[in-house]
Amino acid sequence: MASETAAKRQKSSKDVPYNLVYWPGIPGRGEHIRLALEEANAEYRDTAFTEGGMDEVLAFVNGEVPDDAINPPPCAPPILKHGDLTISQTPNILQYLGVRLGLVPSLEEDPDALYRVNALALTALDGLSNEPHDCHHPIATGLYYEDQKDESKRKSEDYVKNRLPKFMSYFERVLGSKASGEGPWLHAGVLTYADLVLFQCLDGLKFMFPKALSKLEREGKHTKVFALHKAVAERPNIKAYLESPRRQKYSGGIYRYYEELDIEP
Amino acid sequence: MASETAAKRQKSSKDVPYNLVYWPGIPGRGEHIRLALEEANAEYRDTAFTEGGMDEVLAFVNGEVPDDAINPPPCAPPILKHGDLTISQTPNILQYLGVRLGLVPSLEEDPDALYRVNALALTALDGLSNEPHDCHHPIATGLYYEDQKDESKRKSEDYVKNRLPKFMSYFERVLGSKASGEGPWLHAGVLTYADLVLFQCLDGLKFMFPKALSKLEREGKHTKVFALHKAVAERPNIKAYLESPRRQKYSGGIYRYYEELDIEP
């Protein structure tokens, strides 16, 4: 592949809108991508609000999208198409967007900041998104919740009592660390995509486990984490987005409300 | 932070050995990092083989490592220290090393290759490392396997029958795609860290679910995935590593052998 071709592709990639391919009807993992795009006021198309959007998602999921000379086939949504680039995996898409949309610290001054921010986003996604998902699907993603209710209850109890406080305390510690810098953000005193991820995780957890989150907020041991949630919600572009019809309601995605899983901590 | 300082830090980072902080006694998630370092013949120190290594891991896990002005505190091992950089999260460390150790395609020609490789590594880790781990710990990582045996059996059955073939077929498809290029590798015709990750996943799965993996190999539907495993094992530096005492035996980590979980597919 000639450098000239790559340079052309880079240019073309920057001149066209972003395309998010994700399941219509749920915020899900796609919501992390939307928040980055919305905060940066980027132009994007979203299969959640596009005619035939579901067909586009299904074509990828069913392996019906024609083979591509540049991009490996993606395994699952969210998928980002940008020019002739097609990539998948939430933290990966966020990293790509973070660099382009100014949602990482200046990499000219400190190239390694990319890896510091990425670790924070990966940890939030692991402990505050993937684990909550597994609370209602501990046995098999291919089975209904109703077919794994007892196991879900058991896992949720452990999550609310052990895992959730562990990760909340971890992020409180990060926010109080020297490397977080001034202000409400996780790293280097600037808003990064890791902050948006943590916001979305906390927001979803408040919906899924209201009793536990209320108690954590009342106890006052994680004030910095809750302050970050508030600070993100007050960003002008995020505020406008959250009030818009583009912000979908929680339903059958990652964060679900089941009364019996809303454990008293 | 001045650019000069950052430039100095970059330089110092490149002149010192890598330090892997990971639990002694198991290959675990640290093994992905070791394979990248070994393939590249990089100089590194490993807490698995260092006096006081366990104490070093525990100091991080228990939050006893003094606060750092540059790096957020890491949440969990594996942790990589390199000069004054400290980062965590397996796919994040791999990306950092991949760029430095020549385990990604040329980013000068195609900067986006980083995201293509990263998506493949993340997908392998999700489906072929994290999910197998959850097969023996579906309810709580803090409980013993013995306290979640029934649920483990149920999850392993689903994994072996549904999830494992799904991910194997996905990677077979990637290996047969145009974007994989010539030769046995996943992307662009060159060995990347994603190939090393897929090798390690398959290697662990052969240990954990020998019946299922034997059947998949006999069936001949995933010949490219099995050929990749063989091709990585034959790389001179990897071969020497696998035969060395540095390659730890599978035991109580991600990939565990329990006869009752070795499901007949």
Tab-separated table of N, CA, C and O in Angstrom, chain B residues 8-70:
chain	number	residue	atom	x	y	z
B	8	LYS	N	11.764	14.276	26.931
B	8	LYS	CA	12.748	13.585	27.776
B	8	LYS	C	12.174	12.282	28.315
B	8	LYS	O	12.839	11.270	28.372
B	9	ARG	N	10.901	12.367	28.739
B	9	ARG	CA	10.279	11.177	29.304
B	9	ARG	C	10.191	10.080	28.248
B	9	ARG	O	10.452	8.923	28.506
B	10	GLN	N	9.789	10.472	27.028
B	10	GLN	CA	9.715	9.500	25.951
B	10	GLN	C	11.050	8.815	25.763
B	10	GLN	O	11.129	7.605	25.633
B	11	LYS	N	12.099	9.617	25.751
B	11	LYS	CA	13.416	9.065	25.522
B	11	LYS	C	13.763	8.087	26.653
B	11	LYS	O	14.119	6.948	26.403
B	12	SER	N	13.577	8.553	27.885
B	12	SER	CA	13.956	7.707	29.010
B	12	SER	C	13.138	6.414	28.994
B	12	SER	O	13.631	5.347	29.308
B	13	SER	N	11.876	6.525	28.567
B	13	SER	CA	11.024	5.339	28.517
B	13	SER	C	11.575	4.288	27.567
B	13	SER	O	11.372	3.102	27.747
B	14	LYS	N	12.219	4.748	26.515
B	14	LYS	CA	12.675	3.787	25.513
B	14	LYS	C	14.000	3.133	25.878
B	14	LYS	O	14.382	2.143	25.305
B	15	ASP	N	14.714	3.732	26.830
B	15	ASP	CA	16.048	3.245	27.152
B	15	ASP	C	16.079	2.246	28.302
B	15	ASP	O	17.146	1.747	28.643
B	16	VAL	N	14.957	2.011	28.927
B	16	VAL	CA	14.951	1.136	30.106
B	16	VAL	C	14.123	-0.112	29.820
B	16	VAL	O	13.278	-0.101	28.929
B	17	PRO	N	14.367	-1.198	30.598
B	17	PRO	CA	13.582	-2.416	30.361
B	17	PRO	C	12.106	-2.213	30.727
B	17	PRO	O	11.762	-1.317	31.493
B	18	TYR	N	11.282	-3.053	30.166
B	18	TYR	CA	9.869	-3.077	30.540
B	18	TYR	C	9.721	-3.837	31.855
B	18	TYR	O	10.473	-4.774	32.126
B	19	ASN	N	8.739	-3.433	32.643
B	19	ASN	CA	8.450	-4.115	33.914
B	19	ASN	C	7.024	-4.605	33.926
B	19	ASN	O	6.090	-3.781	33.929
B	20	LEU	N	6.843	-5.896	33.951
B	20	LEU	CA	5.494	-6.462	34.026
B	20	LEU	C	5.175	-6.784	35.481
B	20	LEU	O	5.916	-7.514	36.144
B	21	VAL	N	4.054	-6.232	35.949
B	21	VAL	CA	3.587	-6.525	37.310
B	21	VAL	C	2.361	-7.407	37.180
B	21	VAL	O	1.302	-6.967	36.712
B	22	TYR	N	2.515	-8.682	37.538
B	22	TYR	CA	1.401	-9.629	37.418
B	22	TYR	C	1.580	-10.747	38.435
B	22	TYR	O	2.698	-11.088	38.805
B	23	TRP	N	0.439	-11.329	38.834
B	23	TRP	CA	0.436	-12.413	39.823
B	23	TRP	C	1.432	-13.525	39.478
B	23	TRP	O	1.322	-14.108	38.391
B	24	PRO	N	2.336	-13.846	40.369
B	24	PRO	CA	3.196	-15.019	40.139
B	24	PRO	C	2.365	-16.313	40.168
B	24	PRO	O	1.356	-16.377	40.867
B	25	GLY	N	2.792	-17.314	39.410
B	25	GLY	CA	2.208	-18.651	39.541
B	25	GLY	C	1.155	-19.028	38.513
B	25	GLY	O	0.776	-20.192	38.428
B	26	ILE	N	0.649	-18.074	37.758
B	26	ILE	CA	-0.324	-18.396	36.698
B	26	ILE	C	0.045	-17.623	35.429
B	26	ILE	O	0.577	-16.525	35.509
B	27	PRO	N	-0.249	-18.217	34.252
B	27	PRO	CA	-0.042	-17.417	33.031
B	27	PRO	C	-1.013	-16.227	33.004
B	27	PRO	O	-0.598	-15.071	32.890
B	28	GLY	N	-2.328	-16.511	33.150
B	28	GLY	CA	-3.330	-15.457	33.283
B	28	GLY	C	-3.285	-14.419	32.176
B	28	GLY	O	-2.835	-14.691	31.060
B	29	ARG	N	-3.783	-13.246	32.498
B	29	ARG	CA	-3.802	-12.168	31.500
B	29	ARG	C	-2.391	-11.662	31.217
B	29	ARG	O	-2.124	-11.112	30.149
B	30	GLY	N	-1.492	-11.845	32.183
B	30	GLY	CA	-0.113	-11.411	31.972
B	30	GLY	C	0.551	-12.120	30.795
B	30	GLY	O	1.481	-11.585	30.187
B	31	GLU	N	0.050	-13.313	30.471
B	31	GLU	CA	0.694	-14.098	29.413
B	31	GLU	C	0.650	-13.393	28.054
B	31	GLU	O	1.563	-13.536	27.241
B	32	HIS	N	-0.426	-12.644	27.824
B	32	HIS	CA	-0.504	-11.895	26.561
B	32	HIS	C	0.624	-10.877	26.453
B	32	HIS	O	1.193	-10.665	25.379
B	33	ILE	N	0.945	-10.269	27.592
B	33	ILE	CA	2.024	-9.271	27.608
B	33	ILE	C	3.370	-9.969	27.399
B	33	ILE	O	4.219	-9.512	26.625
B	34	ARG	N	3.535	-11.089	28.103
B	34	ARG	CA	4.808	-11.824	27.970
B	34	ARG	C	5.067	-12.247	26.526
B	34	ARG	O	6.180	-12.156	26.030
B	35	LEU	N	4.029	-12.734	25.859
B	35	LEU	CA	4.224	-13.209	24.479
B	35	LEU	C	4.684	-12.073	23.570
B	35	LEU	O	5.544	-12.269	22.707
B	36	ALA	N	4.127	-10.882	23.754
B	36	ALA	CA	4.563	-9.740	22.935
B	36	ALA	C	6.030	-9.408	23.221
B	36	ALA	O	6.822	-9.191	22.292
B	37	LEU	N	6.388	-9.384	24.496
B	37	LEU	CA	7.772	-9.067	24.865
B	37	LEU	C	8.735	-10.137	24.369
B	37	LEU	O	9.835	-9.833	23.888
B	38	GLU	N	8.329	-11.398	24.472
B	38	GLU	CA	9.197	-12.509	24.052
B	38	GLU	C	9.365	-12.538	22.532
B	38	GLU	O	10.471	-12.717	22.028
B	39	GLU	N	8.264	-12.361	21.810
B	39	GLU	CA	8.348	-12.358	20.345
B	39	GLU	C	9.338	-11.286	19.869
B	39	GLU	O	10.123	-11.502	18.951
B	40	ALA	N	9.292	-10.126	20.535
B	40	ALA	CA	10.146	-9.004	20.118
B	40	ALA	C	11.531	-9.063	20.761
B	40	ALA	O	12.357	-8.179	20.525
B	41	ASN	N	11.758	-10.099	21.565
B	41	ASN	CA	13.039	-10.231	22.257
B	41	ASN	C	13.366	-8.986	23.080
B	41	ASN	O	14.506	-8.534	23.143
B	42	ALA	N	12.351	-8.415	23.705
B	42	ALA	CA	12.530	-7.185	24.498
B	42	ALA	C	13.078	-7.533	25.874
B	42	ALA	O	12.827	-8.607	26.417
B	43	GLU	N	13.826	-6.605	26.432
B	43	GLU	CA	14.353	-6.787	27.781
B	43	GLU	C	13.238	-6.467	28.776
B	43	GLU	O	12.639	-5.385	28.697
B	44	TYR	N	12.927	-7.416	29.654
B	44	TYR	CA	11.880	-7.126	30.634
B	44	TYR	C	12.094	-7.859	31.949
B	44	TYR	O	12.780	-8.883	32.005
B	45	ARG	N	11.451	-7.291	32.958
B	45	ARG	CA	11.458	-7.832	34.303
B	45	ARG	C	10.020	-8.240	34.588
B	45	ARG	O	9.088	-7.575	34.127
B	46	ASP	N	9.838	-9.335	35.316
B	46	ASP	CA	8.509	-9.921	35.481
B	46	ASP	C	8.351	-10.284	36.955
B	46	ASP	O	9.159	-11.052	37.491
B	47	THR	N	7.334	-9.749	37.617
B	47	THR	CA	7.151	-10.052	39.050
B	47	THR	C	6.940	-11.537	39.305
B	47	THR	O	7.091	-11.988	40.443
B	48	ALA	N	6.590	-12.299	38.255
B	48	ALA	CA	6.429	-13.744	38.430
B	48	ALA	C	7.764	-14.404	38.791
B	48	ALA	O	7.776	-15.489	39.374
B	49	PHE	N	8.849	-13.755	38.430
B	49	PHE	CA	10.169	-14.368	38.627
B	49	PHE	C	11.128	-13.438	39.361
B	49	PHE	O	12.333	-13.522	39.178
B	50	THR	N	10.573	-12.543	40.165
B	50	THR	CA	11.386	-11.568	40.872
B	50	THR	C	11.176	-11.762	42.372
B	50	THR	O	10.037	-11.965	42.806
B	51	GLU	N	12.239	-11.693	43.142
B	51	GLU	CA	12.077	-11.786	44.598
B	51	GLU	C	11.188	-10.638	45.059
B	51	GLU	O	11.384	-9.490	44.644
B	52	GLY	N	10.217	-10.946	45.875
B	52	GLY	CA	9.295	-9.903	46.337
B	52	GLY	C	8.262	-9.517	45.299
B	52	GLY	O	7.565	-8.505	45.457
B	53	GLY	N	8.184	-10.310	44.222
B	53	GLY	CA	7.235	-9.988	43.140
B	53	GLY	C	5.790	-9.931	43.623
B	53	GLY	O	5.036	-9.025	43.256
B	54	MET	N	5.415	-10.903	44.446
B	54	MET	CA	4.039	-10.931	44.952
B	54	MET	C	3.730	-9.677	45.765
B	54	MET	O	2.643	-9.110	45.664
B	55	ASP	N	4.713	-9.232	46.567
B	55	ASP	CA	4.501	-8.017	47.361
B	55	ASP	C	4.270	-6.803	46.461
B	55	ASP	O	3.470	-5.922	46.775
B	56	GLU	N	4.989	-6.787	45.347
B	56	GLU	CA	4.839	-5.658	44.421
B	56	GLU	C	3.427	-5.650	43.828
B	56	GLU	O	2.777	-4.596	43.729
B	57	VAL	N	2.926	-6.828	43.450
B	57	VAL	CA	1.561	-6.929	42.926
B	57	VAL	C	0.567	-6.478	43.993
B	57	VAL	O	-0.319	-5.648	43.737
B	58	LEU	N	0.735	-7.002	45.207
B	58	LEU	CA	-0.215	-6.699	46.278
B	58	LEU	C	-0.215	-5.212	46.643
B	58	LEU	O	-1.264	-4.653	46.977
B	59	ALA	N	0.957	-4.580	46.574
B	59	ALA	CA	1.023	-3.143	46.880
B	59	ALA	C	0.125	-2.353	45.916
B	59	ALA	O	-0.589	-1.436	46.321
B	60	PHE	N	0.142	-2.754	44.644
B	60	PHE	CA	-0.739	-2.085	43.671
B	60	PHE	C	-2.206	-2.410	43.952
B	60	PHE	O	-3.054	-1.533	43.998
B	61	VAL	N	-2.481	-3.704	44.160
B	61	VAL	CA	-3.864	-4.142	44.341
B	61	VAL	C	-4.474	-3.507	45.599
B	61	VAL	O	-5.651	-3.141	45.615
B	62	ASN	N	-3.663	-3.363	46.637
B	62	ASN	CA	-4.172	-2.801	47.890
B	62	ASN	C	-4.071	-1.270	47.954
B	62	ASN	O	-4.326	-0.674	48.996
B	63	GLY	N	-3.669	-0.658	46.845
B	63	GLY	CA	-3.609	0.808	46.816
B	63	GLY	C	-2.524	1.389	47.693
B	63	GLY	O	-2.651	2.502	48.202
B	64	GLU	N	-1.436	0.626	47.900
B	64	GLU	CA	-0.364	1.102	48.776
B	64	GLU	C	0.789	1.755	48.008
B	64	GLU	O	1.737	2.248	48.616
B	65	VAL	N	0.704	1.737	46.677
B	65	VAL	CA	1.752	2.393	45.889
B	65	VAL	C	1.498	3.900	45.969
B	65	VAL	O	0.372	4.348	45.736
B	66	PRO	N	2.537	4.680	46.324
B	66	PRO	CA	2.321	6.124	46.516
B	66	PRO	C	1.733	6.788	45.264
B	66	PRO	O	2.003	6.369	44.139
B	67	ASP	N	0.944	7.807	45.499
B	67	ASP	CA	0.295	8.553	44.436
B	67	ASP	C	1.355	9.150	43.502
B	67	ASP	O	2.455	9.495	43.922
B	68	ASP	N	0.992	9.250	42.259
B	68	ASP	CA	1.919	9.547	41.179
B	68	ASP	C	1.396	10.780	40.439
B	68	ASP	O	0.206	10.865	40.138
B	69	ALA	N	2.266	11.716	40.147
B	69	ALA	CA	1.809	12.968	39.534
B	69	ALA	C	1.419	12.807	38.073
B	69	ALA	O	0.744	13.665	37.506
B	70	ILE	N	1.838	11.732	37.445
B	70	ILE	CA	1.618	11.571	36.005
B	70	ILE	C	0.560	10.514	35.701
B	70	ILE	O	-0.293	10.694	34.836
